[in-house]
Amino acid sequence: MSLKRILVFLIVLSLVVSVFVDISRISVENKYNTVETVADLYNFEKLASNTGSSIQDVLSKFKENGLKGVAVPEVTLNRLQEIGDISLHKLSDVENIYNLKDSTGNAALAEYLKNLNDSQKKVQKDYIVVATNDPKVYEFLKSSLAKRVPSNKLTVLKKGKNFAFIINEDMDTFADQGLGFNKDDLDMIKSLGFDIIPRIENYNGIKDKDIQSYIDLLKQYDVKTVIFGGNDVLGNPDKISYAASLFKKNGVAIGIIDTPMGKKLQAGTEKFAKFDDYRGAKIYGLSEAETDKYDVNGIVDRWYRSIIERDVRIVYIRAKVDTTKTAAFNMKQNISMLKDIKNLIQYAGLNLGIVKPLSPIHQSKIIEILISLGVVAGGVLLLMLFGLKDKYSIILTTLGVLFTAFLLLSKYNDLGVKAVALMSSIIYPSLAIGYFIEESKKIIENGDDSHYVRNSLSIFFKTVLISLIGGLIIAAIMADSKYMLKLDYFRGVKLSFIVPVVVYIAYYCYKVCGINTFKKLSDASIKILNTEIKIWHVLAVLIAGFVGVIYISRTGNSPIVKPTAIELKFRSLLEHYLVARPRTKEFLVGYPALILAIYAAKNKSKPLNFILGILASIGILSMPNTMSHVESVLKIALERTVISWIFGVIIGVVALIVVDFIIRYINKRKVIN
């Protein structure tokens, strides 16, 4: 058996395993099909205040229109001051009031200040002072603060019915730290029939019994999902395994905040999720500032895009309150947003209800190795296109298989998985590009008697199918809960967009232009350098440079150049009517260019074939990149790919027929003249 047949066999084996894994992944994703709409309690209190209604009435109205859950944050000092349960100041401010009035309105606090000497006042001037006359609030704070503040930083004061706390902490940070839940809030939400989603906050020095207290509270209110508040997860850093084990034991899932690629998750999220067997659901919500910034349609579009493109299953809703408008207007626009997202969820074939966590999915290392065989084989085939001899190819194949297997079986498995995915995103588009160049060369040199549309479509589909293999391999090798929940993600997006284009240029020069030795490369370079520069040359370079800058800056997880407003509206239109929105660079640029490039080869135009081929390569390599967004639903990614093919073919064929008609007309006019 020849080496090429062995390599093809390895690719077929890898593809079969990948398809099997991809089908299993789609099955898991199909069950992860319930979206929950969740309101932020404290934020909705602002809407209630604006409308003059009670929070109960407002939430009941939203429940009638599709609201399923309410997120309840922990109480903070700022929150208690806002609702009038405490007074909150720095000690220096309280002292000034005491000096002016000889009273603070709190006997316990007044006595404390009276006994301070000047030196102590100077040291404690920035200490936090909390005063209250409510015994219930006092008992709550006494218990909460004792857990969160070291005893040498906390002074508890009590005189009669006056209570106070002196806290040696920074006001700006500590006043917003969670201190536990107000059970009145939880009881109210439960009485209204909502799913309660507590926002638990971690704190330094948390103990096992404190974590158990949280679990007891969750059981009491039949909590199914928790969202962590603050910068880290419960128990971080030393108690994560204990906290997660209790969550797992009691069937409590965690909400994983959908952060932009490259941005940090809450500290300890991946570790917590791992110990909790990856029972999680992704959350997306706009901040209050973003909610104020966008109009109603913009907010709904972002919610919907997060559901379709990033597999978000909890839409975290903050009310949009415009103080320049009437109360009736504010209620109407917020209910309208809720109705719109409800309709879009159903249009996408998903259910509106209480969220179900993503079922755990992982791949055995044997499966990963079998999948990786296709990448090693594809890489060797790519090198063979450039003339790598069989004896070296055999050595490289053997070393590639052994090294990849070692990497996947070792403690560097994560690195191995990401490396296989990255190489697949580069190798298979490059192989597809190589096939396109081979066919172009045959047509340019030997001509083509077949119908130009049929021949173009034949080459088109073979090219994109080769590239699709790379996408299916990526989707399979990264079919794991941590990638699907975006606890980790595909790396090297820019490389996967740049390298295949470089391969295209190199292989075109090597295969079509015959530049296969250093001398020929040197001669060609000298010839180009000696070319007389014309204005159109300069314009072409400037245009190419501009396109290149835009292309590179728009790739990756954090594009430098953002989509324009018109493009965003166009995307929104496609999403609302097609659900799986095709990628613009594929169906509007890459695929039509691929069809036109074959036509250019038929007309023996190497320059045009080459230029259009560069544009075509953008569409070819974009397809596996779609699959590299593992947090997206695979079925939707495949639908998006097929829709891109259909639209690209239609646009390309129409453009081809029009161009052919124009060329025939021009040639006919030349003959007549």
XYZ file of C-alpha atoms in Angstrom:
673
model
C 0.000 0.000 0.000
C 1.388 3.408 -0.978
C 2.097 6.061 1.648
C -0.627 8.357 0.262
C -3.231 5.607 0.660
C -2.128 5.051 4.252
C -2.431 8.767 4.950
C -5.870 8.907 3.332
C -6.920 5.880 5.428
C -5.814 7.688 8.605
C -7.805 10.756 7.562
C -10.911 8.650 6.868
C -10.537 6.887 10.235
C -10.164 10.237 11.989
C -13.175 11.629 10.130
C -15.392 8.654 11.023
C -14.480 8.966 14.721
C -14.981 12.752 14.564
C -18.433 12.405 13.010
C -19.402 9.858 15.697
C -18.246 12.261 18.449
C -19.929 15.237 16.754
C -23.244 13.362 16.618
C -22.929 12.547 20.333
C -22.147 16.195 21.041
C -25.215 17.362 19.087
C -27.332 14.930 21.123
C -26.072 16.525 24.364
C -26.627 20.038 22.997
C -30.179 19.174 21.912
C -31.055 18.420 25.552
C -29.520 21.728 26.653
C -32.481 23.517 25.138
C -34.177 25.550 27.864
C -33.577 29.278 28.228
C -34.436 31.037 31.476
C -35.173 34.749 31.682
C -33.976 36.124 35.018
C -34.520 39.575 36.517
C -32.073 41.304 38.847
C -34.140 42.013 41.982
C -32.463 45.215 43.120
C -32.393 46.615 39.608
C -36.098 45.922 39.138
C -36.785 47.763 42.378
C -35.651 50.886 40.517
C -38.272 50.196 37.847
C -40.867 49.701 40.577
C -39.845 53.004 42.181
C -40.051 54.775 38.812
C -43.542 53.443 38.146
C -44.822 53.980 41.672
C -45.712 50.288 41.970
C -44.609 47.727 44.499
C -41.825 45.337 43.506
C -44.324 42.481 43.936
C -46.720 44.021 41.412
C -43.946 44.715 38.907
C -42.523 41.189 39.107
C -46.010 39.665 38.854
C -46.625 41.656 35.674
C -43.367 40.415 34.182
C -44.151 36.847 35.221
C -47.327 37.051 33.137
C -45.155 37.960 30.138
C -42.504 35.250 30.409
C -40.148 36.077 33.294
C -39.096 32.797 34.922
C -36.529 33.606 37.598
C -35.275 36.340 39.887
C -31.638 36.783 40.889
C -31.270 37.841 44.507
C -27.943 39.446 45.512
C -26.561 39.354 49.029
C -27.216 42.343 51.228
C -24.431 44.954 51.417
C -23.826 47.921 53.695
C -24.662 50.251 50.819
C -27.906 48.349 50.253
C -28.873 48.587 53.935
C -28.186 52.328 53.897
C -30.190 52.720 50.679
C -33.296 51.132 52.229
C -32.855 53.099 55.474
C -31.897 50.265 57.826
C -28.512 51.741 58.799
C -26.488 54.916 58.633
C -23.089 54.482 57.001
C -20.186 56.925 57.345
C -16.485 57.225 57.932
C -15.550 57.825 61.542
C -14.105 61.289 60.770
C -17.495 62.398 59.364
C -19.356 61.055 62.397
C -16.883 62.820 64.685
C -17.500 66.150 62.936
C -21.241 65.764 63.451
C -20.662 64.797 67.081
C -18.451 67.857 67.656
C -21.060 70.179 66.127
C -24.156 68.729 67.786
C -22.649 66.880 70.757
C -24.756 63.939 69.595
C -24.849 61.313 66.843
C -28.407 60.088 67.339
C -26.926 56.821 68.571
C -26.015 56.506 72.228
C -23.653 53.551 71.689
C -21.706 55.457 69.069
C -21.656 58.690 71.047
C -20.165 56.904 74.030
C -17.501 55.335 71.842
C -16.471 58.692 70.364
C -16.420 60.315 73.780
C -13.836 57.805 74.990
C -11.470 58.228 72.015
C -8.341 60.296 72.456
C -6.918 62.480 69.675
C -4.355 59.884 68.638
C -7.015 57.185 68.288
C -9.258 59.529 66.317
C -6.443 60.189 63.885
C -5.729 56.479 63.392
C -9.402 55.554 63.004
C -10.565 58.495 60.878
C -11.188 56.305 57.795
C -12.769 53.409 59.691
C -16.303 52.474 58.633
C -19.043 53.371 61.093
C -22.381 51.541 60.897
C -25.227 52.603 63.173
C -28.739 51.195 63.552
C -31.619 51.155 66.008
C -33.166 47.971 64.592
C -32.432 44.866 66.719
C -33.091 42.539 63.771
C -30.567 44.410 61.594
C -28.116 44.457 64.502
C -28.282 40.679 64.967
C -27.886 40.132 61.209
C -24.834 42.399 60.983
C -23.302 41.064 64.180
C -23.370 37.524 62.785
C -22.345 38.461 59.215
C -19.527 40.827 60.114
C -18.031 38.403 62.638
C -17.544 35.905 59.768
C -16.063 38.405 57.338
C -13.977 40.772 59.482
C -11.098 39.700 61.769
C -11.889 40.276 65.437
C -9.068 42.835 65.756
C -10.698 44.912 63.010
C -14.262 44.863 64.319
C -15.760 46.653 67.324
C -19.376 45.909 68.252
C -21.233 48.610 70.248
C -24.539 48.338 72.065
C -26.295 50.678 74.471
C -29.952 50.192 75.131
C -31.727 50.109 71.791
C -28.813 51.767 69.975
C -26.302 49.623 68.068
C -23.154 50.385 66.106
C -20.138 48.743 64.456
C -16.661 50.160 63.913
C -14.947 48.372 61.020
C -11.299 48.746 60.047
C -11.847 48.179 56.307
C -11.769 50.277 53.131
C -15.157 51.918 52.628
C -15.012 51.849 48.807
C -14.620 48.062 48.621
C -16.155 46.695 51.814
C -19.422 48.642 51.590
C -20.313 46.644 48.472
C -19.287 43.233 49.798
C -22.060 40.701 50.295
C -23.035 40.061 53.903
C -25.616 37.302 53.451
C -29.202 37.154 52.246
C -32.259 39.002 53.405
C -34.735 36.157 53.925
C -37.627 38.569 53.434
C -36.470 38.988 49.815
C -36.205 35.226 49.316
C -39.631 34.609 50.877
C -41.214 37.273 48.686
C -39.734 35.839 45.483
C -40.773 32.309 46.446
C -44.336 33.437 47.228
C -44.626 34.881 43.721
C -43.743 31.480 42.209
C -40.385 32.428 40.669
C -37.267 30.325 40.391
C -34.863 31.814 42.955
C -31.265 32.298 41.797
C -29.107 33.531 44.689
C -25.941 35.500 43.955
C -23.597 34.043 46.568
C -20.408 35.935 47.410
C -17.203 34.400 48.677
C -15.144 36.021 51.433
C -11.762 35.618 53.085
C -11.664 33.171 55.948
C -14.826 31.327 54.966
C -15.181 28.062 56.884
C -16.793 24.705 56.140
C -19.721 25.501 58.423
C -20.295 28.785 56.549
C -20.442 26.942 53.235
C -22.812 24.403 54.785
C -25.033 27.290 55.918
C -25.285 28.447 52.312
C -26.212 24.895 51.239
C -28.908 24.699 53.935
C -30.339 27.966 52.645
C -30.339 26.683 49.044
C -32.157 23.513 50.116
C -34.699 25.511 52.080
C -35.679 27.517 48.997
C -35.320 24.647 46.493
C -32.602 26.492 44.589
C -31.486 24.791 41.358
C -28.907 27.299 40.079
C -26.544 29.745 41.758
C -24.695 32.703 40.261
C -21.580 33.774 42.126
C -21.255 37.466 42.862
C -17.975 39.325 43.204
C -14.651 38.329 41.699
C -14.418 34.681 42.756
C -16.439 31.538 43.388
C -17.566 30.198 46.732
C -14.671 28.708 48.700
C -11.894 30.169 46.564
C -9.039 29.426 46.910
C -8.802 26.710 49.593
C -12.390 25.523 50.024
C -13.446 25.114 46.397
C -13.416 21.321 46.380
C -15.534 21.194 49.542
C -18.063 23.753 48.281
C -18.315 22.109 44.852
C -18.780 18.652 46.381
C -21.769 19.952 48.357
C -23.220 21.575 45.237
C -22.853 18.287 43.360
C -24.362 16.278 46.223
C -27.408 18.558 46.360
C -27.867 18.900 42.603
C -27.134 22.627 42.463
C -25.745 23.926 39.155
C -23.656 27.057 38.732
C -24.202 29.918 36.351
C -21.088 30.682 34.321
C -20.914 34.319 33.268
C -20.310 34.626 29.535
C -17.166 36.738 29.285
C -15.472 37.916 26.078
C -12.670 35.651 24.834
C -9.413 36.382 26.622
C -11.151 38.014 29.606
C -10.803 36.402 33.004
C -13.593 34.345 34.516
C -14.380 34.696 38.203
C -11.384 33.257 40.053
C -11.727 29.526 40.603
C -14.614 29.020 38.148
C -12.981 26.245 36.115
C -11.822 24.408 39.229
C -15.262 24.673 40.864
C -17.006 23.489 37.690
C -14.647 20.522 37.421
C -15.375 19.393 40.997
C -19.108 19.923 40.374
C -18.891 17.600 37.323
C -19.334 20.589 34.985
C -22.991 21.072 35.952
C -23.378 24.574 34.641
C -25.289 26.935 32.399
C -23.969 30.047 30.680
C -25.300 33.475 31.596
C -25.359 36.677 29.616
C -26.536 40.081 30.704
C -25.880 43.710 29.930
C -24.609 46.013 32.659
C -26.766 48.943 33.723
C -24.551 51.278 31.681
C -24.917 49.084 28.582
C -28.664 48.792 29.137
C -28.916 52.586 29.200
C -26.692 52.867 26.110
C -28.535 50.547 23.706
C -32.068 50.934 22.423
C -34.681 48.231 22.955
C -33.906 46.432 19.676
C -30.170 46.555 20.381
C -30.662 44.954 23.803
C -32.867 42.158 22.463
C -30.440 41.525 19.583
C -27.575 41.064 22.025
C -29.597 38.715 24.198
C -30.634 36.670 21.188
C -27.148 36.593 19.673
C -25.739 35.278 22.953
C -28.317 32.462 22.914
C -27.732 31.464 19.292
C -24.011 32.081 18.885
C -22.676 31.363 22.387
C -25.119 28.824 23.806
C -26.209 31.117 26.647
C -29.127 29.641 28.601
C -29.734 32.297 31.274
C -30.623 35.781 30.049
C -29.876 38.130 32.940
C -32.238 41.084 32.620
C -31.715 44.563 33.971
C -34.606 46.956 33.461
C -34.187 49.902 31.109
C -35.443 52.983 32.931
C -35.607 56.324 31.140
C -36.324 59.034 33.725
C -37.335 61.458 30.970
C -40.230 59.187 29.992
C -43.467 58.286 31.736
C -43.845 55.327 34.078
C -46.224 53.696 31.591
C -43.603 54.017 28.829
C -40.892 52.386 30.947
C -43.116 49.453 31.881
C -44.225 49.013 28.286
C -40.712 49.022 26.787
C -39.368 46.523 29.333
C -42.301 44.155 28.881
C -41.884 44.540 25.115
C -38.239 43.415 25.372
C -39.277 40.398 27.426
C -41.962 39.442 24.911
C -39.540 39.854 22.002
C -36.878 37.583 23.484
C -39.574 35.053 24.432
C -40.767 34.935 20.813
C -37.206 34.687 19.460
C -36.381 31.837 21.849
C -39.372 29.898 20.572
C -38.545 30.809 16.955
C -35.079 29.294 17.449
C -36.693 26.007 18.516
C -35.761 26.402 22.187
C -37.922 26.244 25.298
C -38.593 29.022 27.784
C -38.473 27.719 31.340
C -36.248 26.840 34.274
C -32.750 26.257 32.937
C -31.295 22.752 32.839
C -27.499 22.513 33.128
C -25.439 21.151 30.261
C -24.969 17.408 30.670
C -21.296 16.523 31.209
C -19.444 15.454 28.065
C -15.821 14.318 27.811
C -13.706 12.289 25.387
C -11.405 9.415 26.239
C -7.742 9.853 25.387
C -7.962 6.975 22.899
C -10.682 8.835 20.996
C -8.556 11.992 21.047
C -5.588 10.070 19.621
C -7.718 8.556 16.833
C -9.010 12.021 15.932
C -5.489 13.447 15.940
C -4.319 10.863 13.371
C -6.192 12.787 10.691
C -4.343 15.982 11.565
C -0.925 14.309 11.441
C -1.782 12.614 8.126
C -3.188 15.845 6.688
C -0.061 17.739 7.687
C 2.208 15.221 5.955
C 0.045 15.325 2.812
C 0.345 19.098 2.800
C 4.141 18.892 2.951
C 4.097 16.287 0.171
C 2.365 18.839 -2.053
C 5.527 20.917 -1.729
C 7.665 17.958 -2.760
C 8.498 16.195 0.507
C 9.856 12.765 -0.428
C 8.232 9.528 0.733
C 11.065 8.381 2.994
C 10.953 11.656 4.923
C 7.160 11.582 4.923
C 7.169 8.136 6.567
C 9.564 9.346 9.273
C 7.528 12.499 9.837
C 4.262 10.553 10.031
C 5.697 8.155 12.600
C 7.196 10.933 14.714
C 4.015 13.007 14.433
C 1.792 10.152 15.618
C 4.123 9.262 18.511
C 4.587 12.852 19.674
C 0.871 13.675 19.478
C -0.070 10.483 21.328
C 2.514 11.242 24.027
C 1.159 14.781 24.412
C -2.468 13.633 24.666
C -1.651 10.860 27.141
C 0.516 13.084 29.347
C -0.314 15.802 31.854
C -0.160 18.204 28.900
C -3.392 16.816 27.450
C -5.051 20.251 27.330
C -2.140 21.622 25.342
C -2.309 18.604 23.023
C -6.029 19.051 22.360
C -5.590 22.750 21.567
C -2.565 22.024 19.356
C -4.486 19.390 17.365
C -7.423 21.794 16.947
C -5.151 24.649 15.836
C -3.249 22.488 13.358
C -6.524 21.161 11.940
C -7.731 24.750 11.418
C -4.556 25.419 9.396
C -3.891 22.116 7.601
C -7.283 21.304 6.090
C -8.010 24.764 4.647
C -4.463 24.625 3.237
C -5.158 21.200 1.671
C -8.396 22.565 0.218
C -6.485 25.533 -1.173
C -3.892 23.131 -2.597
C -6.644 21.203 -4.381
C -8.074 24.435 -5.796
C -4.630 25.464 -7.101
C -4.033 22.024 -8.660
C -7.350 22.250 -10.526
C -6.668 25.826 -11.574
C -3.304 24.786 -13.005
C -4.883 21.935 -15.009
C -7.500 24.266 -16.474
C -4.986 27.015 -17.279
C -2.563 24.599 -18.970
C -4.921 22.093 -20.616
C -8.086 24.079 -21.102
C -11.548 22.874 -20.157
C -14.261 21.760 -22.532
C -16.924 21.124 -19.877
C -19.627 23.627 -19.033
C -17.994 26.392 -16.980
C -20.781 26.560 -14.342
C -20.844 22.804 -13.754
C -17.054 22.605 -13.551
C -16.848 25.569 -11.180
C -19.452 24.033 -8.865
C -17.699 20.643 -8.896
C -14.387 22.198 -7.816
C -16.185 24.451 -5.340
C -17.868 21.623 -3.437
C -14.786 19.400 -3.374
C -12.752 22.317 -2.033
C -15.152 23.270 0.761
C -15.683 19.633 1.760
C -11.935 19.176 2.272
C -11.919 22.252 4.497
C -15.009 20.984 6.337
C -13.049 17.907 7.487
C -10.859 20.245 9.537
C -13.929 21.806 11.136
C -15.440 18.437 12.058
C -12.151 17.376 13.655
C -11.992 20.588 15.714
C -15.602 20.160 16.848
C -14.832 16.586 17.945
C -11.426 16.993 19.617
C -12.833 19.909 21.673
C -16.186 18.232 22.456
C -15.750 18.656 26.168
C -17.822 20.404 28.830
C -15.107 22.898 29.704
C -14.884 24.154 26.125
C -18.637 24.072 25.543
C -19.176 26.120 28.721
C -16.307 28.414 27.655
C -14.256 27.697 30.745
C -11.462 27.265 28.215
C -11.372 27.876 24.488
C -9.634 27.473 21.121
C -6.348 29.372 20.850
C -4.538 30.764 17.813
C -7.367 32.277 15.767
C -5.126 34.788 14.006
C -2.668 32.050 13.024
C -5.493 29.986 11.551
C -6.503 33.000 9.449
C -3.027 33.992 8.295
C -1.100 30.751 7.679
C -3.448 29.246 5.025
C -3.261 32.499 3.027
C 0.548 32.344 3.199
C 0.360 28.695 2.101
C -1.858 29.750 -0.801
C 0.630 32.347 -2.036
C 3.590 29.991 -1.590
C 1.912 27.027 -3.287
C 0.535 29.113 -6.156
C 4.025 30.424 -6.862
C 5.432 26.899 -6.527
C 2.820 25.062 -8.603
C 1.380 27.488 -11.133
C 4.249 29.918 -11.603
C 6.913 27.201 -11.421
C 8.980 28.942 -8.748
C 10.340 25.751 -7.198
C 14.007 26.631 -6.667
C 15.793 29.423 -4.886
C 17.225 30.687 -8.189
C 13.761 30.934 -9.745
C 12.522 32.742 -6.661
C 15.458 35.126 -6.878
C 14.896 35.730 -10.611
C 11.184 36.339 -10.075
C 11.932 38.763 -7.249
C 14.435 40.699 -9.375
C 11.920 40.816 -12.220
C 9.274 42.243 -9.893
C 11.716 44.797 -8.477
C 12.666 45.921 -12.000
C 9.056 46.321 -13.064
C 8.139 49.829 -14.113
C 5.747 51.141 -11.469
C 2.434 52.438 -12.754
C -0.255 54.319 -10.866
C -2.562 51.290 -10.888
C 0.205 49.266 -9.246
C 0.338 51.739 -6.358
C -3.439 51.760 -6.068
C -3.517 47.968 -6.086
C -0.922 47.806 -3.281
C -2.821 50.390 -1.218
C -6.112 48.536 -1.680
C -4.479 45.209 -0.861
C -2.868 46.729 2.228
C -6.157 48.222 3.378
C -7.977 44.915 2.864
C -5.179 43.089 4.682
C -5.296 45.423 7.692
C -9.088 45.124 7.920
C -8.879 41.342 7.495
C -6.323 40.847 10.270
C -7.898 43.380 12.621
C -11.325 41.783 12.261
C -10.090 38.288 13.128
C -9.510 36.803 16.531
C -11.472 36.930 19.755
C -11.059 40.671 20.307
C -11.217 42.367 16.897
C -9.607 45.792 16.707
C -11.987 47.049 14.019
C -15.567 46.545 15.131
C -18.451 45.832 12.721
C -20.197 48.940 11.418
C -23.752 49.842 12.418
C -25.008 48.847 8.952
C -23.250 45.486 9.183
C -24.730 44.856 12.620
C -28.224 45.588 11.309
C -27.605 43.267 8.362
C -26.421 40.531 10.742
C -29.472 41.070 12.939
C -31.763 40.729 9.919
C -30.127 37.436 8.924
C -30.281 36.099 12.499
C -33.953 36.887 12.842
C -34.895 35.174 9.590
C -32.338 32.371 9.303
C -31.445 31.645 12.992
C -28.064 30.299 11.788
C -26.555 33.465 10.322
C -24.048 32.753 7.520
C -20.648 34.403 7.867
C -20.312 37.445 5.627
C -16.687 36.745 4.651
C -17.781 33.337 3.357
C -20.966 33.862 1.341
C -20.313 37.443 0.186
C -16.557 37.251 -0.445
C -14.834 33.884 -0.285
C -17.234 31.519 -2.023
C -18.222 33.778 -4.957
C -14.497 34.524 -5.437
C -13.770 30.776 -5.528
C -16.273 30.240 -8.343
C -15.033 33.283 -10.258
C -11.401 32.155 -9.809
C -12.168 28.890 -11.636
C -13.765 30.914 -14.430
C -10.635 33.094 -14.573
C -8.537 29.921 -14.968
C -10.804 28.818 -17.831
C -10.021 32.136 -19.510
C -6.279 31.514 -18.834
C -5.938 34.632 -16.690
C -3.297 33.774 -14.092
C -3.284 37.239 -12.436
C -7.055 37.240 -11.954
C -7.074 33.588 -10.890
C -4.383 34.387 -8.318
C -6.089 37.505 -6.906
C -9.512 35.876 -6.715
C -7.864 32.825 -5.149
C -6.623 34.937 -2.240
C -10.189 36.093 -1.593
C -11.402 32.514 -2.013
C -8.928 31.294 0.604
C -10.585 33.609 3.152
C -13.877 31.755 2.729
C -12.190 28.344 2.703
C -10.348 28.895 5.999
C -13.296 30.635 7.665
C -15.328 27.428 7.759
C -13.187 25.481 10.290
C -12.952 28.692 12.299
C -16.738 28.551 12.688
C -16.363 25.108 14.307
C -13.582 26.395 16.581
C -16.195 28.416 18.493
C -16.947 25.347 20.575
C -19.236 27.278 22.913
C -21.654 27.636 19.974
C -24.205 24.946 19.163
C -22.612 22.576 16.632
C -25.847 21.985 14.761
C -26.225 25.723 14.237
C -22.573 25.980 13.143
C -23.217 23.262 10.525
C -26.439 24.940 9.413
C -24.575 28.223 9.141
C -21.924 26.523 6.998
C -24.464 24.985 4.620
C -26.391 28.266 4.331
C -23.113 30.013 3.516
C -22.474 27.463 0.756
C -25.947 27.979 -0.713
C -25.795 31.766 -0.619
C -22.187 31.765 -1.833
C -23.018 29.486 -4.770
C -26.038 31.561 -5.777
C -24.101 34.830 -5.622
C -21.052 33.264 -7.302
C -23.008 31.663 -10.152
C -24.984 34.852 -10.808
C -21.729 36.850 -10.823
C -20.118 34.246 -13.079
C -22.972 34.364 -15.626
C -22.963 38.170 -15.613
C -19.177 38.344 -16.054
C -19.296 35.718 -18.820
C -22.038 37.653 -20.608
C -20.044 40.904 -20.384
C -16.850 39.259 -21.673
C -18.696 37.597 -24.567
C -20.366 40.888 -25.417
C -17.032 42.768 -25.396
C -15.343 40.092 -27.523
C -18.256 40.142 -29.944
C -17.998 43.922 -30.296
C -14.265 43.605 -30.981
C -14.935 41.124 -33.789
C -17.556 43.393 -35.334
C -15.258 46.381 -35.174
